[in-house]
mmCIF file of C-alpha atoms and ligand atoms in Angstrom:
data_model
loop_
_atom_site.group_PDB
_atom_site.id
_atom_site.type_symbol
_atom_site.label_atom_id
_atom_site.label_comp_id
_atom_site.label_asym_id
_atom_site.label_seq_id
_atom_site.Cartn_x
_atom_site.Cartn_y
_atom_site.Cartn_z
ATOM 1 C CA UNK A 228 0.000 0.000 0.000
ATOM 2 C CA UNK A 229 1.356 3.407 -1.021
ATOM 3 C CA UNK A 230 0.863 6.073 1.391
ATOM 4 C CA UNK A 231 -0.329 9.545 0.655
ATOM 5 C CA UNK A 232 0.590 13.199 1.467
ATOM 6 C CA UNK A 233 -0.917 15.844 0.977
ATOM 7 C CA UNK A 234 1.313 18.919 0.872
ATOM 8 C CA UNK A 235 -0.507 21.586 2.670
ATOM 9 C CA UNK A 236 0.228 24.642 0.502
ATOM 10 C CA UNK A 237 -3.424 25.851 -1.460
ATOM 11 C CA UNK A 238 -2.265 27.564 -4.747
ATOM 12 C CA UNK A 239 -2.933 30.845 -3.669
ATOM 13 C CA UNK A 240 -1.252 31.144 -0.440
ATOM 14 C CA UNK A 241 2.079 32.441 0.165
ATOM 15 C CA UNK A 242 4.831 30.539 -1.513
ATOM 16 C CA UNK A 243 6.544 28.539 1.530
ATOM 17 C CA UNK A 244 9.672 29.401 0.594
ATOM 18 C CA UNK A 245 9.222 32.327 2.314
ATOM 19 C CA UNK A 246 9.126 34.779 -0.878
ATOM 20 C CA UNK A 247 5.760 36.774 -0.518
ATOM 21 C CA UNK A 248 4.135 35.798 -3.923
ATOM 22 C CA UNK A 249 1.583 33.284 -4.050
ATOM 23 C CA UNK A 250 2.685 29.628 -4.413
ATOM 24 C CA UNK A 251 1.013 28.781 -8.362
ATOM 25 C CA UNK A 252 3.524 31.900 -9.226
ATOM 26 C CA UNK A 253 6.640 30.886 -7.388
ATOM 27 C CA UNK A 254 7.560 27.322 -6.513
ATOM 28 C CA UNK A 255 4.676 25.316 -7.234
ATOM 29 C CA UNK A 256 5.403 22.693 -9.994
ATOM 30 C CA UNK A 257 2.687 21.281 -12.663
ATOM 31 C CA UNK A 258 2.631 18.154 -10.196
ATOM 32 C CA UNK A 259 1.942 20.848 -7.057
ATOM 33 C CA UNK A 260 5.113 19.668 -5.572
ATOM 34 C CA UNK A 261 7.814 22.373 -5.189
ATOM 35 C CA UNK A 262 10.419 22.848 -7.828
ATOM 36 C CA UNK A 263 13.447 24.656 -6.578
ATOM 37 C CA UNK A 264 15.023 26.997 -9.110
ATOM 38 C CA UNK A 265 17.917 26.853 -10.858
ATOM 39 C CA UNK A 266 20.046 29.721 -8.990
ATOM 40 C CA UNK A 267 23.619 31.238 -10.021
ATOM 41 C CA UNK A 268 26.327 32.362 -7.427
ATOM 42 C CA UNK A 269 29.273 33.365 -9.714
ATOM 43 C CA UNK A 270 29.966 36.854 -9.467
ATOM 44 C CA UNK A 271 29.331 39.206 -11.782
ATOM 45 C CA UNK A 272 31.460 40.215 -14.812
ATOM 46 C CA UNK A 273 33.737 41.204 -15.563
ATOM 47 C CA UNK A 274 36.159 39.058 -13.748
ATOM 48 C CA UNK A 275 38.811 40.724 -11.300
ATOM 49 C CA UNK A 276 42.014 38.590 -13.097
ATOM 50 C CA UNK A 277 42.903 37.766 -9.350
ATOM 51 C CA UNK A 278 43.597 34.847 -7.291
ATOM 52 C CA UNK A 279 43.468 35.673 -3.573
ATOM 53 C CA UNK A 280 45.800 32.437 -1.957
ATOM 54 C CA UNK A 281 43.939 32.468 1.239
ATOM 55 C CA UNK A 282 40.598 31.911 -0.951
ATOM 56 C CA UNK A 283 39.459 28.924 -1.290
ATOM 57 C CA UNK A 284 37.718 29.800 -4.494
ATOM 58 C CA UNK A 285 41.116 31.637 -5.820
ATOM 59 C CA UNK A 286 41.211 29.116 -8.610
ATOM 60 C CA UNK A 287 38.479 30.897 -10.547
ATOM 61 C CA UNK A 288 40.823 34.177 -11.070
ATOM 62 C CA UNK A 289 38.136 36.119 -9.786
ATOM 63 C CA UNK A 290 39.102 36.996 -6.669
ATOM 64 C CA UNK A 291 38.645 40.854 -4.300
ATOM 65 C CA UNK A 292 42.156 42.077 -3.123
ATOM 66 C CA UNK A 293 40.397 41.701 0.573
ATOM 67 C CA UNK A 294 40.051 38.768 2.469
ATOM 68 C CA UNK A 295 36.563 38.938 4.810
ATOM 69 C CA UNK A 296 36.528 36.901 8.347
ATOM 70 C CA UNK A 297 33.968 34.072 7.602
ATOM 71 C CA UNK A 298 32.331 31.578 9.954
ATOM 72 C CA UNK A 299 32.938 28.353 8.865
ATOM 73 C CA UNK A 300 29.706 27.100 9.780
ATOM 74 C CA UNK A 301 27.364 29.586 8.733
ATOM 75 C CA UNK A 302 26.406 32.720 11.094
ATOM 76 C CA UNK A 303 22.723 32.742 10.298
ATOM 77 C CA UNK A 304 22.855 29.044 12.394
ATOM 78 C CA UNK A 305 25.041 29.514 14.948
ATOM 79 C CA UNK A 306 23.209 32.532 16.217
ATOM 80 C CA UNK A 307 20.620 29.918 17.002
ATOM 81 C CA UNK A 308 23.057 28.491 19.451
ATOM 82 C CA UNK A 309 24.490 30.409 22.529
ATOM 83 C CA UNK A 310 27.592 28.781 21.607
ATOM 84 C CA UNK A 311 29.763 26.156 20.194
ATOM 85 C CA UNK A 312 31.289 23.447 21.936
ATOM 86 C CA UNK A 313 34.300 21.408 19.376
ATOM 87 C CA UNK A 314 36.182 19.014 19.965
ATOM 88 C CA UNK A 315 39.383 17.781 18.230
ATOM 89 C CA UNK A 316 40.248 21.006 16.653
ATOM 90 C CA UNK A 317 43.544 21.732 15.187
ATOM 91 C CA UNK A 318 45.862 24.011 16.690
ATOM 92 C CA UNK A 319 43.140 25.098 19.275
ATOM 93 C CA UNK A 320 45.050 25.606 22.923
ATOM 94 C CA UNK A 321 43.448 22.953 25.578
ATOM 95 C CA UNK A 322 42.149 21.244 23.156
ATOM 96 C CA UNK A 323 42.786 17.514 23.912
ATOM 97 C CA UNK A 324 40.318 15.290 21.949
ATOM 98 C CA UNK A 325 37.773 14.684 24.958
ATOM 99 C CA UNK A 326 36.975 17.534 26.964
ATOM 100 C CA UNK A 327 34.383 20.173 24.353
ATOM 101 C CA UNK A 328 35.992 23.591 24.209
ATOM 102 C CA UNK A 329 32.834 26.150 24.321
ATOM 103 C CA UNK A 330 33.452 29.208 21.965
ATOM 104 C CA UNK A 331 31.169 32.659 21.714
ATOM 105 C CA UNK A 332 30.097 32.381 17.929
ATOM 106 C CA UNK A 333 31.256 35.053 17.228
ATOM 107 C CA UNK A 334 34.884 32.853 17.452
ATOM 108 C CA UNK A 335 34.291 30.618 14.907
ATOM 109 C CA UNK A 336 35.432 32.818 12.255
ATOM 110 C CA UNK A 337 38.032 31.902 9.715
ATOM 111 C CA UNK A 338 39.683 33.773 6.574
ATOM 112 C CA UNK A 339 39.001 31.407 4.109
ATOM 113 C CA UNK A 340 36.795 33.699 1.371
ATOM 114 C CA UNK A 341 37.954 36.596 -0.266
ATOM 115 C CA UNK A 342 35.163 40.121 0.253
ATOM 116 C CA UNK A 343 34.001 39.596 -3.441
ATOM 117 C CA UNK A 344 33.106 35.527 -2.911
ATOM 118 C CA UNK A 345 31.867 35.980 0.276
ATOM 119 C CA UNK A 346 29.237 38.432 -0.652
ATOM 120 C CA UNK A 347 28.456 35.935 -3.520
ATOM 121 C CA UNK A 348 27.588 32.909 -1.715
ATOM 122 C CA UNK A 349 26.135 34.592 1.038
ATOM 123 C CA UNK A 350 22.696 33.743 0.141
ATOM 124 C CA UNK A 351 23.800 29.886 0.982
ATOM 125 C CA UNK A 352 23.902 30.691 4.645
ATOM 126 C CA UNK A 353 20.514 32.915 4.608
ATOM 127 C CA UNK A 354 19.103 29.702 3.164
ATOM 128 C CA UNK A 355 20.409 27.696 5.809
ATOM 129 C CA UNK A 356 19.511 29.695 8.354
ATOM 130 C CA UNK A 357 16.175 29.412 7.220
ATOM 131 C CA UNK A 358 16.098 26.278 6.704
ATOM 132 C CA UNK A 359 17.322 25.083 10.339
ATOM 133 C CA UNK A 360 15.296 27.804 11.792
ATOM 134 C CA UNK A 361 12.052 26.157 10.806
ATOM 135 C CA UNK A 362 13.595 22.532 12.299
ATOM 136 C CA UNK A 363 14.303 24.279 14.843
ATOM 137 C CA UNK A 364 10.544 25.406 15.653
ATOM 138 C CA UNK A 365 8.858 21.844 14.452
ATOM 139 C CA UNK A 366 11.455 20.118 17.043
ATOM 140 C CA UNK A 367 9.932 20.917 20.479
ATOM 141 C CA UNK A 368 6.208 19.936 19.829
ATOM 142 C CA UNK A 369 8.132 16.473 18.361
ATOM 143 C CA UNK A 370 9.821 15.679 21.587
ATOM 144 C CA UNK A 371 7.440 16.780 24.090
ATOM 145 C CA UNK A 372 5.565 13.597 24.950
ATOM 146 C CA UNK A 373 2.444 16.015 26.249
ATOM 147 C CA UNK A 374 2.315 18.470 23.816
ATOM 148 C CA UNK A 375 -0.335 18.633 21.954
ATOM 149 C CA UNK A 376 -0.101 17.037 18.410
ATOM 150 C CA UNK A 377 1.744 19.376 16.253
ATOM 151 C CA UNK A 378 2.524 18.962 12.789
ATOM 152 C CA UNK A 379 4.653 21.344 11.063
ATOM 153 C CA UNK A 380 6.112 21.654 7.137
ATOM 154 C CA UNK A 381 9.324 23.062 5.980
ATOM 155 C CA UNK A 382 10.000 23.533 2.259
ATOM 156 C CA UNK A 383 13.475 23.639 1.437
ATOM 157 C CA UNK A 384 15.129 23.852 -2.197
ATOM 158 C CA UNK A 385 17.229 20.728 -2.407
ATOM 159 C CA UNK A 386 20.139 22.216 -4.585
ATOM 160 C CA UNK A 387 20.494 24.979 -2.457
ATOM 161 C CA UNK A 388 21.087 22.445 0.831
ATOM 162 C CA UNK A 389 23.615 20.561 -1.388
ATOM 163 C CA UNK A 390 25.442 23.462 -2.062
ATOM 164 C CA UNK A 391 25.342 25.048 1.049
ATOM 165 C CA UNK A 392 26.874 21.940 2.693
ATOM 166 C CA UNK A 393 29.522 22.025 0.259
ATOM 167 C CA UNK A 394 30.640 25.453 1.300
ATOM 168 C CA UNK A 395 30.595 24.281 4.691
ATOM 169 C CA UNK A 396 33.409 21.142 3.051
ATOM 170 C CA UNK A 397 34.752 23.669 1.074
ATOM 171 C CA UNK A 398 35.598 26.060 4.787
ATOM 172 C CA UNK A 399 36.350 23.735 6.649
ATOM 173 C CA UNK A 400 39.051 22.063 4.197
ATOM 174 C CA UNK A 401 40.841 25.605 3.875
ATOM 175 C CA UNK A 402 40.423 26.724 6.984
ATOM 176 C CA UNK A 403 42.717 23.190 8.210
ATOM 177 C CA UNK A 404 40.794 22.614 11.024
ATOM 178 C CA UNK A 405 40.276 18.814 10.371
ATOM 179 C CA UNK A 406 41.319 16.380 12.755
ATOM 180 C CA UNK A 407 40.796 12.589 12.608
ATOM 181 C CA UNK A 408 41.174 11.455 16.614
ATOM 182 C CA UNK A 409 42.717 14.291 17.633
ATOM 183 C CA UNK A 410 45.117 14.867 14.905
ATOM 184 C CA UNK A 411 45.207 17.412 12.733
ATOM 185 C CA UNK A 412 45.220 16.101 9.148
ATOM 186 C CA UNK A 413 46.108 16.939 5.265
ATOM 187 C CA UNK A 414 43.399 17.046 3.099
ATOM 188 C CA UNK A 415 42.424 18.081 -0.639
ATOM 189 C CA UNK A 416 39.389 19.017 -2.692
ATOM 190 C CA UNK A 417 38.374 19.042 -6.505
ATOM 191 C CA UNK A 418 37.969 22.916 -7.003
ATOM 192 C CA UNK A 419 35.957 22.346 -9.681
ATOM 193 C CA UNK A 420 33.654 20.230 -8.181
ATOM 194 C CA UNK A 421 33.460 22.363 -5.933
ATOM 195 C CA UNK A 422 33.229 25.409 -7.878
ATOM 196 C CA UNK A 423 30.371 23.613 -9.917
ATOM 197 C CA UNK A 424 28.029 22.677 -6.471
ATOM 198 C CA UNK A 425 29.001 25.925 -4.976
ATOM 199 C CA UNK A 426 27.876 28.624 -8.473
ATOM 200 C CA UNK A 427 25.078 26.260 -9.186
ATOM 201 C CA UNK A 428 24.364 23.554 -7.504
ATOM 202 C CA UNK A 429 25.612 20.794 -9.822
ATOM 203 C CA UNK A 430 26.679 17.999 -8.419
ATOM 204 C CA UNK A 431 28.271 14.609 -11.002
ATOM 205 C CA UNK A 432 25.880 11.951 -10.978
ATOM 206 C CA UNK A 433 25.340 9.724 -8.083
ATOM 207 C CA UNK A 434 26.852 13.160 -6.036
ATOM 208 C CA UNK A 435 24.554 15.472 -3.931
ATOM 209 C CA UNK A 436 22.333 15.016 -1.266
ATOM 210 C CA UNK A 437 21.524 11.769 0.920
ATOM 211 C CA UNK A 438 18.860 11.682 3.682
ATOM 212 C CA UNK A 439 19.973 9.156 6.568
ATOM 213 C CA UNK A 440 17.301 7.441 8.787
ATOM 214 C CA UNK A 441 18.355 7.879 11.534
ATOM 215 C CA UNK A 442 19.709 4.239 13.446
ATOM 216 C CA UNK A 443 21.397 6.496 16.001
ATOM 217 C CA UNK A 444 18.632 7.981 18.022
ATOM 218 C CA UNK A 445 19.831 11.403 20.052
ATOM 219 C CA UNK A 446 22.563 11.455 17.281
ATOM 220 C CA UNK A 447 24.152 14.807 18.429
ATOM 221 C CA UNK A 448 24.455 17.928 16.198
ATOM 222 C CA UNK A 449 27.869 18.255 14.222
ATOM 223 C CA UNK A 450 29.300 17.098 10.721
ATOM 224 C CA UNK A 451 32.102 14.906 9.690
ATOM 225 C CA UNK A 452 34.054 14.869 6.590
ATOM 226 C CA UNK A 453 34.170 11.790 4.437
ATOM 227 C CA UNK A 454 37.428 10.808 2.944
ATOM 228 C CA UNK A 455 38.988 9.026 -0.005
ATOM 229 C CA UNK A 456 40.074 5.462 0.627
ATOM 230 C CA UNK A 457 43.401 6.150 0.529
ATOM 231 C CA UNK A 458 44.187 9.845 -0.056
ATOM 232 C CA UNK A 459 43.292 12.759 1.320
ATOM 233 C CA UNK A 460 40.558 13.489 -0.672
ATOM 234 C CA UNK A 461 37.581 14.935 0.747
ATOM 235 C CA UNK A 462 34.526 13.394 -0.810
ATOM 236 C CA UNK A 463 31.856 14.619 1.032
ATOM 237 C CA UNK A 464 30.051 15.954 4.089
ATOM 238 C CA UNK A 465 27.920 14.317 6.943
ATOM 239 C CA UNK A 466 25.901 16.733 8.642
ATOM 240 C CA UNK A 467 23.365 16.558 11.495
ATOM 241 C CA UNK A 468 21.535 19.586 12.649
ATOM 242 C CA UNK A 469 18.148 19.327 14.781
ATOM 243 C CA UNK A 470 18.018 16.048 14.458
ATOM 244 C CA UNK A 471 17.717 16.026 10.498
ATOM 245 C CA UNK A 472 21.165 14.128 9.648
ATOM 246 C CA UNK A 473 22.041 13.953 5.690
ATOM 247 C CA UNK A 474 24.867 13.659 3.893
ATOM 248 C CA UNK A 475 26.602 15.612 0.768
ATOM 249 C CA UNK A 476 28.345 13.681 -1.872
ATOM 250 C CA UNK A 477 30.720 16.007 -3.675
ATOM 251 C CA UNK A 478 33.048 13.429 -5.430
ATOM 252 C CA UNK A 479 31.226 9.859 -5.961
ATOM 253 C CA UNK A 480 33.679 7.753 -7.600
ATOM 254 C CA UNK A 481 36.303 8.115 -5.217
ATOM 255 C CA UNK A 482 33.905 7.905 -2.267
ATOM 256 C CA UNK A 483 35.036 4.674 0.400
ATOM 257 C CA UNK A 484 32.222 2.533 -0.442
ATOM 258 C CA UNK A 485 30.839 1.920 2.521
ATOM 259 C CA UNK A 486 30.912 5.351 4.003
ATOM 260 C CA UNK A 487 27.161 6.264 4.014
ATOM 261 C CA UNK A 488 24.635 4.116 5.987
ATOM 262 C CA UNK A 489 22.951 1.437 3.904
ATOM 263 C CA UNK A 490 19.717 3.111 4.955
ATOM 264 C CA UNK A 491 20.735 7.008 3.143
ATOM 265 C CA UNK A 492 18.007 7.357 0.234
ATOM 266 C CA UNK A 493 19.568 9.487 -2.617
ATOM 267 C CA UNK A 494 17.556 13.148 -2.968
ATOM 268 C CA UNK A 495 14.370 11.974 -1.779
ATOM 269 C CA UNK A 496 11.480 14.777 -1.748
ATOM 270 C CA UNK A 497 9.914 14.186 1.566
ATOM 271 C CA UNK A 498 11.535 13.675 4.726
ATOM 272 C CA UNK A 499 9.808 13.354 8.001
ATOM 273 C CA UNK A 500 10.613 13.441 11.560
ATOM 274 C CA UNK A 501 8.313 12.166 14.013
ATOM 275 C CA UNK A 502 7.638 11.481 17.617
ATOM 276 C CA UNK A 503 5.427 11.429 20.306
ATOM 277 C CA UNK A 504 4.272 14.583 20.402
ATOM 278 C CA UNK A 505 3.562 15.123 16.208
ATOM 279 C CA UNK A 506 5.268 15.000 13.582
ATOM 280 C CA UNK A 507 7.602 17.419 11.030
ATOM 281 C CA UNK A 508 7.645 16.960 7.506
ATOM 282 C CA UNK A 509 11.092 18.321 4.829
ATOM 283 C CA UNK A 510 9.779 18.687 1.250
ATOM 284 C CA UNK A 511 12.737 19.120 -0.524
ATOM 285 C CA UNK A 512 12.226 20.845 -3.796
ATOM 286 C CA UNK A 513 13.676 19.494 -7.101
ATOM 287 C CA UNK A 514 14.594 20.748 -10.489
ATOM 288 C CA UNK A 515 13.420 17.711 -11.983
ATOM 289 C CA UNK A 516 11.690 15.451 -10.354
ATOM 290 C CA UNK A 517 12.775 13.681 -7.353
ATOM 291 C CA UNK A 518 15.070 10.770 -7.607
ATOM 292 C CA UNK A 519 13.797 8.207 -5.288
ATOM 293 C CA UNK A 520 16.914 5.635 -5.564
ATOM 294 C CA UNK A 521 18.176 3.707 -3.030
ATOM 295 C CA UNK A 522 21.454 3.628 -2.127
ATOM 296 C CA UNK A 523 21.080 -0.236 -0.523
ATOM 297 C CA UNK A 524 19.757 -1.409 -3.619
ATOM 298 C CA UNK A 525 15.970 -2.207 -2.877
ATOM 299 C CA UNK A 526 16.059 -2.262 1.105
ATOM 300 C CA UNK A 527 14.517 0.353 2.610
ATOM 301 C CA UNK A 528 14.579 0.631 6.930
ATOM 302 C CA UNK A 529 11.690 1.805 8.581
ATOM 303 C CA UNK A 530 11.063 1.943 12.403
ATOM 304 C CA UNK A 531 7.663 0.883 12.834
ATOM 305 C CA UNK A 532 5.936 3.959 13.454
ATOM 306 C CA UNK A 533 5.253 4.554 17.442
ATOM 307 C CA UNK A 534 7.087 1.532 18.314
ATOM 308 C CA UNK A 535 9.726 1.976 21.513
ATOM 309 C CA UNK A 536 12.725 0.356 19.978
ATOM 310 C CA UNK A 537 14.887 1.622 17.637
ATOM 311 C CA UNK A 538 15.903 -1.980 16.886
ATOM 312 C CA UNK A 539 16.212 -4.175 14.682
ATOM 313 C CA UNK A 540 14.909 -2.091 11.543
ATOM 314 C CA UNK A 541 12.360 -3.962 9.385
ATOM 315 C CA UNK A 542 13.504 -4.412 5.725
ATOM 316 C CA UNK A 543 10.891 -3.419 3.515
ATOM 317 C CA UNK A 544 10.612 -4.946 -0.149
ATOM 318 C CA UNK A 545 9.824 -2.222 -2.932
ATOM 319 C CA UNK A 546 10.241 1.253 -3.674
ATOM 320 C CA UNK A 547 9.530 3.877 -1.314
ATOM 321 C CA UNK A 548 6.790 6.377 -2.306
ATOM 322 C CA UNK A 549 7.188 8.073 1.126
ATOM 323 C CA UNK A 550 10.334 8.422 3.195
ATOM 324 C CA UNK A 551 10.098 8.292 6.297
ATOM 325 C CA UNK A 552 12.924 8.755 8.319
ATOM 326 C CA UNK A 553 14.434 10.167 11.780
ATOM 327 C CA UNK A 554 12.653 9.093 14.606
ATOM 328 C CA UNK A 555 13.441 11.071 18.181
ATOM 329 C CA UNK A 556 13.541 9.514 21.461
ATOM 330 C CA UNK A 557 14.701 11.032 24.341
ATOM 331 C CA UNK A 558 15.378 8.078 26.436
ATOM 332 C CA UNK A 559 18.241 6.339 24.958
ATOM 333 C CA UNK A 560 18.302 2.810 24.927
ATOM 334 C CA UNK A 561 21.547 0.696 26.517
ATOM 335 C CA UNK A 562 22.702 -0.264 22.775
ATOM 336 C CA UNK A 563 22.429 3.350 21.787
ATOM 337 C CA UNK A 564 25.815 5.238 21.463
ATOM 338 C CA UNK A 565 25.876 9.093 21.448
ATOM 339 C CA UNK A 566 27.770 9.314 18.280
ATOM 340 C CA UNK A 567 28.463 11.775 15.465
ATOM 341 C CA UNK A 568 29.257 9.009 13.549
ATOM 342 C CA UNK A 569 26.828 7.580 11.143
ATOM 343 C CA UNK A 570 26.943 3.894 12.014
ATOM 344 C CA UNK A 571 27.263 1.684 9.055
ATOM 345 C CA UNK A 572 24.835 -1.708 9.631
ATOM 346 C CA UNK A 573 26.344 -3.180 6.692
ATOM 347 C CA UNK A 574 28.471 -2.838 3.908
ATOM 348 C CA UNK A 575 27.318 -1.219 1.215
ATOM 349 C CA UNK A 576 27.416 -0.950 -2.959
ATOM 350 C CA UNK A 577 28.579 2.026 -4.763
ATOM 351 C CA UNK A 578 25.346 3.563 -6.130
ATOM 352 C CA UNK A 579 23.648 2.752 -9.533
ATOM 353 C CA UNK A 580 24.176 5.325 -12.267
ATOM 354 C CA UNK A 581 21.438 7.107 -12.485
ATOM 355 C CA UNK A 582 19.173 6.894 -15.523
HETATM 356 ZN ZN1 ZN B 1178 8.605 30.139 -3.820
HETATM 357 ZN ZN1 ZN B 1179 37.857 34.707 -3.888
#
């Protein structure tokens, strides 16, 4: 049986992604879903002829003479935090790989964009602020077992999360501040890849965005890089924020198979996070429409709705028409581990091409 939603945005009312024109005239697709847009982030011409070396966009030639002080991890969400607790970071005194070092936001700044690119991409972060904003609101009523049923809907354009994850790779990787146990490591990035997911959103195929259920409940808030096999080769981004924990695929082929969950459905249009106290739904908007792949190759993992246990999930035969995802639960169970780490069940397959 194929479930049913029905998105709650009437033609006429105001577009949910927060312009103030009516949805039929701004999002709305011929299907009714939401169709993000296709956006472009490369300055404007003419191009400056410069490369500024502490850029990480300096390849383009297109550089300002002025380097700006940018959070890595975007202002418009940590402002939504009183602070920020890291662990393991480079070069950071007292830092020791256990104890969490608490920083005023406003500390989490790094020169890593030139004035002329950071104006440019700036409208990744007022997306994402958005974006996590709205979580941020639908998360209480979730995990309050006596509040009264809330549901709530966020609309978000899918590109736009890809690419504003990738500027969050992109920072971190210049600004050196990656550590694996405690140690500060090397890495690398394809620039144009980069470039590409960062101007436009465009991402190689089988790259972008994949939606984790979640089979760490409480999983804490924080991202982790994934690496190439062998290299140092950063190949994408795991982030979890309010409980909605995704990854971003920059470079596909040379991902370590294995490195995403077997559960992580490729760009799926509907996400939803529920609990006792209602539910949230994600409808991620798509250029096209929404691939609905599996990673695992035709096992999906669903919690049983309302059930207690997070354990075992229940492999489901077929495609999913809905996905249906994180589940909160604020007592954690003895087998859970507080983890940033997506926990692998099983190995997984590279991806199919997609058709
Ligand atoms: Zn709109
Ligand atoms: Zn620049």
């Amino acid at each position: 049986m194929r479930a049913k939603v029905l998105l709650p945005w009437g033609s006429g009312a105001r577009c949910p992604c927060g312009s103030d024109r009516a949805y039929r005239t701004c999002c709305r697709g011929l299907d009714g879903a939401p169709r993000a847009k296709a956006f472009d982030l490369e300055p404007k011409a003419p191009k400056t002829g410069y490369a500024h070396p502490k850029c990480y966009l300096g390849h383009t030639n297109d550089c300002a003479t002025k380097i700006s002080r940018e959070h890595v991890l975007s202002q418009s969400i940590l402002r939504q935090f009183d602070a920020v607790a890291i662990r393991n970071v480079a070069g950071l005194e007292g830092a020791d790989g256990i104890k969490d070092i608490v920083l005023p936001t406003q500390a989490a700044t790094s020169n890593i964009l030139c004035s002329r690119h950071n104006s440019s991409l700036s409208s990744l972060d007022d997306f994402a602020g958005k974006f996590f904003s709205s979580l941020h609101k639908a998360i209480p009523p979730i995990r309050q077992s006596n509040a009264t049923a809330a549901r709530a809907w966020a609309y978000a354009d899918g590109p736009k999360l890809e690419a504003w994850a990738i500027k969050i790779l992109a920072g971190t990787h210049a600004s050196g501040n990656i550590t694996v146990r405690g140690q500060p490591i090397e890495t690398a990035i394809d620039k144009e890849k980069a470039k590409a997911a960062l101007y436009q959103g465009e991402f190689e195929p089988g790259a972008g965005l994949y939606i984790h259920a979640s089979n760490v409940p409480n999983e804490m808030d924080g991202v982790q890089w994934y690496l190439h096999r062998t290299g140092p080769l950063l190949c994408g981004i795991h982030i979890c924020m309010q409980g909605f924990s995704f990854s971003v695929v920059l470079d596909a082929a040379n991902l370590e198979p294995g490195a995403l969950p077997p559960n992580a459905t490729y760009r799926p249009s509907l996400h939803q996070l529920y609990g006792v106290g209602g539910d949230a739904w994600i409808v991620l908007g798509w250029r096209h429409k929404a691939e609905m792949r599996l990673y695992s190759r035709g096992q999906i993992f669903t919690p049983p709705t309302g059930s207690e246990s997070m354990w075992p999930y229940k492999p489901l035969k077929g495609p999913p028409e809905l996905d249906i995802r994180t589940k909160f639960n604020d007592q954690l169970t003895p087998r859970a581990e507080r983890s940033i780490a997506p926990v692998s069940m099983t190995r997984v397959t590279p991806p199919d091409p997609p058709h």
